[in-house]
Amino acid sequence: MLCRFENRLSGQALELDGFSRRITASSASELGAVFGAIEAAQAAGCWIALLLDYELGEWLEPASQPMANKSAIQPQPRLTALVFKQARHATVWAAPAQAVSLENRPLIDPQRYLDDIHVLRESIGRGELYQANYTFPIAVETQSTPRDLYRSIAARHPAAHAAYIEDGSRSILSFSPELFVAREGTTLTVRPMKGTAPRHDDPAQDEAAGQALLRSEKNRAENLMIVDLLRNDLGRIATPGSVKVEKLFSLEQYPSVWTLTSTIKAEAPGISLEQLLRALFPCGSITGAPKIASMQKIKQLENRPRGIYCGSVGWLAPNGDCSLNVAIRTIAMHDARHGIFGVGGGIVYDSEPEQEWQECLWKARILNIQNSG
């Protein structure tokens, strides 16, 4: 069992040591006991690695309709908490010395994707939704170890909320640039990311692409919709009047894409982990708006559970502080060689289906490790 959280922008890592036990919830009825066990572990001075599947959202939000697990016969845990006795600070892992292999293929026909985008645009046109985040899986296969695969991609695509977790037979390789929620004392911070453009080798073309994204009315409107949604979510648990948008439409650059990110803070003293997740999870940036309606619509269209993708991976400290990412740009390895990488984007009425398909391919360039530099 290995849990490591890396801020690849600062070069700092947090690794959990002294594995104690695994706590899981495989049904909604188990959540109360699980949250109680997590709090008891924290009170005993333990650190927690938290793995939250996207589908956990239906158990946390009574108003949502059940999202059936379309592939599993036996109930699978949607919340996993790995308990460790301590944590230690370290530096980020270096890239592996040996070459790493990775093959990938989308598990959706491009025409099916385009058809589903048209369906979503029609729903938005009828006023059922304002925005919906639509995703699909990509199968990956490697001859390298999951750890070497993580080290190779993380070195090429540094992100502030990366994580590598070995949990039995599965491994989670997360290269997420997006913060779901951090708690420091009584202060909560969320940083939704919405709006993407590709990077270019030519400096002038690359700069122009970033500035075009920053000026894009469509992308700014898309980002603002999610900011408003998260302000509302935070308002359910925050001290009245304390929810503040600190930064709006920050342009950020990563090796393969430009993104727009906004930052929101709030004060929420005395809020439990369960209250926090019931108010905020899943993050609105990977559902759409209104949240419940968009979750119900994309459930009808997406042909398999998202699992950890679009859920969250992060750590909980004994004192209640935490940092949880939005598990985008994340590979879930279900054995040593095979895994799933999810990709998607926010759909609004002005979305052009072909352009949205291309945006998904931009985001998947993180998998092209043989050709990236």
XYZ file of C-alpha atoms in Angstrom:
373
model
C 0.000 0.000 0.000
C 1.532 3.274 -1.125
C -0.014 6.753 -1.077
C 1.904 9.759 -2.355
C 0.569 13.253 -3.125
C 2.763 15.527 -5.216
C 2.713 19.235 -5.987
C 4.765 19.109 -9.149
C 4.786 22.915 -9.405
C 6.490 23.405 -6.025
C 8.491 20.174 -6.047
C 7.038 19.055 -2.698
C 5.381 15.731 -1.887
C 3.497 14.185 1.008
C 3.849 10.427 1.502
C 1.762 8.482 3.996
C 3.551 5.845 6.086
C 2.552 2.974 8.359
C -0.551 1.550 6.706
C -3.138 0.566 9.305
C -6.416 -0.369 7.655
C -8.829 0.133 4.784
C -12.309 1.564 5.310
C -14.881 1.280 2.496
C -18.499 2.100 1.728
C -20.210 -0.171 -0.806
C -23.727 1.119 -0.132
C -25.343 4.359 0.968
C -26.394 2.749 4.242
C -22.740 2.303 5.212
C -21.798 5.968 4.895
C -22.640 7.011 8.448
C -20.457 4.295 9.966
C -17.652 4.987 7.492
C -17.537 8.716 8.215
C -17.554 7.897 11.919
C -14.625 5.500 11.473
C -12.674 8.119 9.512
C -13.219 10.730 12.229
C -12.147 8.226 14.891
C -8.953 7.476 12.966
C -8.165 11.179 12.667
C -8.833 11.679 16.376
C -6.291 8.903 17.041
C -3.677 10.898 15.109
C -3.881 9.035 11.809
C -3.626 10.359 8.260
C -6.138 9.288 5.613
C -5.865 8.813 1.854
C -9.356 9.363 0.459
C -10.544 7.837 -2.839
C -13.992 9.011 -3.897
C -15.664 7.578 -6.992
C -17.790 9.999 -9.005
C -20.835 7.769 -8.418
C -20.580 8.424 -4.675
C -22.462 11.626 -5.504
C -25.817 9.853 -5.724
C -25.439 8.554 -2.185
C -24.567 12.002 -0.876
C -27.339 13.891 -2.657
C -30.823 12.545 -1.848
C -32.419 14.540 -4.669
C -30.390 12.764 -7.353
C -31.728 9.648 -9.028
C -29.779 6.408 -8.519
C -26.872 6.027 -10.926
C -26.759 2.289 -11.415
C -23.404 0.585 -11.687
C -23.653 -0.588 -15.288
C -20.753 -3.012 -15.277
C -20.375 -4.600 -11.829
C -22.403 -7.531 -10.508
C -21.181 -7.157 -6.939
C -21.404 -3.734 -5.299
C -18.111 -1.909 -5.557
C -16.860 0.597 -2.972
C -17.526 4.183 -3.959
C -15.647 5.558 -0.964
C -12.299 4.148 0.134
C -10.291 5.515 3.057
C -6.758 4.207 3.558
C -5.602 4.833 7.126
C -1.924 5.502 7.892
C -0.150 6.158 11.164
C 1.853 9.136 9.918
C 2.909 11.290 6.976
C 6.259 12.620 5.889
C 7.301 15.394 3.559
C 9.529 14.558 0.605
C 10.508 15.804 -2.824
C 8.707 14.687 -5.974
C 9.839 11.558 -7.756
C 12.248 11.877 -10.671
C 11.381 10.506 -14.087
C 12.389 6.849 -14.559
C 15.677 6.173 -16.308
C 14.170 3.548 -18.607
C 11.774 4.209 -21.462
C 8.065 3.832 -20.689
C 5.486 2.363 -23.048
C 1.831 3.305 -23.305
C -0.827 2.499 -25.882
C -4.317 3.973 -25.814
C -7.597 3.877 -27.723
C -10.915 5.684 -27.157
C -13.771 3.436 -26.066
C -16.338 5.453 -27.995
C -17.050 5.848 -31.674
C -16.516 9.473 -32.777
C -19.965 9.571 -34.359
C -21.567 8.386 -31.115
C -19.772 11.220 -29.326
C -21.012 13.806 -31.850
C -24.568 12.465 -31.628
C -24.545 12.719 -27.832
C -23.327 16.319 -27.984
C -26.282 17.138 -30.240
C -28.609 15.528 -27.669
C -27.116 17.678 -24.910
C -27.419 20.860 -26.981
C -31.092 20.061 -27.581
C -31.620 19.625 -23.822
C -29.959 22.974 -23.195
C -32.068 24.556 -25.918
C -35.217 23.304 -24.175
C -34.057 24.913 -20.932
C -33.482 21.639 -19.070
C -29.796 22.472 -18.522
C -27.373 25.361 -18.797
C -24.279 23.194 -19.166
C -23.345 19.513 -18.971
C -19.957 17.864 -18.673
C -19.817 14.902 -21.042
C -17.016 12.328 -20.841
C -15.833 9.055 -22.316
C -13.172 6.467 -21.391
C -9.890 5.686 -23.108
C -8.349 2.242 -22.620
C -4.624 2.267 -21.830
C -2.109 -0.567 -21.872
C 1.509 -0.502 -20.763
C 4.427 -2.890 -20.461
C 5.925 -0.683 -17.756
C 5.082 -0.710 -14.054
C 2.320 1.658 -12.897
C 4.872 3.480 -10.764
C 7.217 4.098 -13.688
C 4.284 5.142 -15.863
C 3.238 7.680 -13.234
C 6.770 9.015 -12.832
C 7.177 9.422 -16.591
C 3.907 11.271 -17.214
C 4.156 13.370 -14.033
C 7.610 14.593 -14.998
C 6.401 15.671 -18.436
C 3.092 17.154 -17.276
C 3.666 18.763 -13.860
C 0.494 19.515 -11.913
C -0.204 20.837 -8.441
C -2.569 18.040 -7.371
C -0.902 14.875 -8.619
C -1.196 11.601 -6.725
C 0.047 8.037 -6.952
C -1.827 5.401 -4.954
C -1.403 1.640 -4.816
C -4.536 0.103 -3.325
C -4.327 -3.666 -3.578
C -4.530 -4.770 -7.205
C -5.435 -1.304 -8.501
C -3.289 1.772 -8.871
C -4.467 5.367 -9.244
C -2.221 7.675 -11.291
C -3.577 11.213 -11.074
C -2.045 14.174 -12.869
C -4.778 16.592 -11.899
C -4.240 20.356 -12.126
C -7.581 21.043 -10.421
C -8.303 21.481 -6.728
C -11.689 20.224 -5.568
C -11.476 21.550 -2.021
C -8.776 22.330 0.529
C -9.372 23.023 4.194
C -6.883 24.891 6.362
C -8.268 25.590 9.790
C -11.744 27.006 9.181
C -11.033 28.216 5.625
C -12.247 26.308 2.577
C -10.784 26.907 -0.892
C -12.130 25.630 -4.209
C -10.537 26.279 -7.622
C -12.819 25.194 -10.485
C -11.151 24.828 -13.864
C -13.291 25.373 -16.931
C -12.157 26.499 -20.384
C -9.358 24.855 -22.365
C -7.213 25.600 -25.411
C -4.277 23.678 -26.931
C -0.639 24.682 -26.536
C 1.503 25.195 -29.663
C 5.193 24.791 -30.420
C 5.365 28.201 -32.078
C 5.646 30.825 -29.269
C 3.584 33.461 -31.076
C 0.818 31.007 -31.962
C 0.890 29.622 -28.424
C 0.546 33.056 -26.813
C -2.273 33.930 -29.203
C -4.127 30.737 -28.235
C -3.864 31.598 -24.546
C -5.089 35.156 -25.023
C -7.931 33.965 -27.250
C -9.048 31.624 -24.470
C -8.872 34.438 -21.933
C -11.088 36.634 -24.152
C -13.474 33.863 -25.206
C -17.032 34.792 -24.226
C -18.102 31.136 -24.422
C -15.371 29.887 -22.108
C -15.748 32.768 -19.659
C -19.499 32.166 -19.486
C -18.886 28.458 -18.959
C -16.421 29.182 -16.151
C -18.732 31.719 -14.525
C -21.631 29.256 -14.481
C -19.527 26.813 -12.468
C -18.263 29.568 -10.166
C -21.874 30.470 -9.372
C -22.726 26.801 -8.800
C -19.818 26.330 -6.379
C -20.619 29.575 -4.560
C -24.085 28.157 -3.998
C -22.693 24.788 -2.844
C -20.329 26.501 -0.404
C -23.171 28.665 0.841
C -24.884 25.536 2.188
C -22.192 25.107 4.857
C -20.275 28.412 5.044
C -20.661 31.231 7.527
C -23.158 33.660 5.933
C -21.400 36.367 3.966
C -18.031 34.597 3.970
C -18.101 33.135 0.432
C -15.773 35.260 -1.696
C -14.526 34.942 -5.286
C -10.858 35.832 -4.921
C -9.776 35.301 -8.533
C -11.873 35.034 -11.671
C -10.637 33.711 -15.031
C -6.977 33.129 -14.167
C -5.125 31.952 -17.287
C -2.898 28.967 -16.474
C -0.489 27.115 -18.737
C 0.363 23.426 -18.747
C 2.532 21.494 -21.204
C -0.385 20.463 -23.434
C -3.183 22.970 -22.696
C -4.107 26.467 -21.523
C -6.907 26.625 -18.931
C -9.106 29.152 -17.145
C -9.298 28.746 -13.350
C -11.186 30.696 -10.691
C -10.621 30.705 -6.918
C -13.348 30.860 -4.241
C -12.870 30.899 -0.461
C -15.266 30.560 2.447
C -15.252 30.204 6.231
C -16.858 27.029 7.589
C -15.925 26.354 11.225
C -17.035 23.093 12.792
C -18.038 21.396 9.534
C -17.520 17.626 9.416
C -16.118 15.739 6.424
C -19.565 14.285 5.778
C -21.169 17.735 5.746
C -18.424 19.013 3.471
C -18.868 16.241 0.917
C -22.657 16.321 1.017
C -22.535 20.019 0.136
C -19.820 19.948 -2.519
C -19.329 16.488 -4.033
C -19.008 15.879 -6.916
C -17.380 19.090 -8.071
C -19.627 21.183 -10.283
C -16.868 21.623 -12.865
C -17.289 17.986 -13.939
C -21.090 17.800 -13.712
C -22.597 20.954 -15.172
C -25.418 23.230 -14.120
C -27.883 22.767 -12.582
C -25.837 20.031 -10.908
C -28.484 17.363 -10.308
C -30.176 17.799 -13.685
C -26.865 17.621 -15.518
C -25.803 14.523 -13.552
C -29.044 12.808 -14.497
C -28.679 13.713 -18.174
C -25.081 12.636 -18.606
C -25.887 9.387 -16.764
C -28.363 8.612 -19.528
C -25.733 9.158 -22.215
C -22.437 7.875 -20.798
C -22.178 4.123 -21.314
C -20.202 3.126 -18.194
C -19.525 4.374 -14.660
C -16.799 7.007 -14.345
C -15.354 5.427 -11.218
C -12.512 7.428 -9.708
C -12.415 9.643 -12.818
C -14.207 12.919 -12.039
C -14.348 11.857 -8.416
C -11.599 12.894 -6.024
C -8.276 11.769 -4.588
C -6.613 13.446 -1.635
C -5.447 13.424 1.967
C -6.942 14.178 5.358
C -4.744 15.278 8.268
C -5.438 14.382 11.914
C -6.414 18.019 12.663
C -9.086 18.081 9.949
C -7.101 19.913 7.291
C -7.382 18.335 3.853
C -6.585 18.666 0.178
C -8.748 16.842 -2.369
C -8.304 17.090 -6.115
C -10.781 16.758 -8.948
C -9.649 13.429 -10.383
C -9.329 14.538 -13.992
C -6.329 13.536 -16.114
C -6.272 10.362 -14.081
C -5.510 6.750 -14.980
C -7.172 3.970 -12.990
C -5.071 0.818 -13.486
C -7.172 -2.247 -12.692
C -4.150 -4.521 -13.025
C -0.437 -4.061 -13.675
C -0.886 -3.553 -17.425
C -4.391 -2.269 -18.194
C -6.330 0.802 -17.149
C -8.834 3.504 -18.024
C -8.242 7.215 -18.605
C -11.321 9.448 -18.786
C -11.615 12.621 -20.804
C -14.390 15.109 -21.443
C -15.517 18.711 -21.398
C -18.301 21.131 -20.596
C -21.049 21.390 -23.202
C -23.118 24.556 -23.630
C -25.600 25.549 -26.322
C -22.875 27.281 -28.345
C -20.655 24.188 -28.329
C -19.599 22.859 -31.715
C -19.511 19.042 -31.555
C -16.421 18.648 -33.746
C -14.561 21.271 -31.722
C -15.513 19.540 -28.472
C -14.165 16.250 -29.842
C -10.886 17.956 -30.707
C -10.710 19.469 -27.208
C -10.968 15.975 -25.720
C -8.081 14.867 -27.925
C -6.016 17.868 -26.713
C -6.578 16.769 -23.126
C -5.647 13.169 -23.991
C -2.260 14.268 -25.355
C -0.950 13.663 -21.848
C -0.966 9.972 -22.847
C 1.319 10.509 -25.838
C 4.431 10.018 -23.765
C 6.595 8.752 -26.603
C 6.218 12.025 -28.475
C 5.967 14.580 -25.672
C 8.835 16.629 -24.388
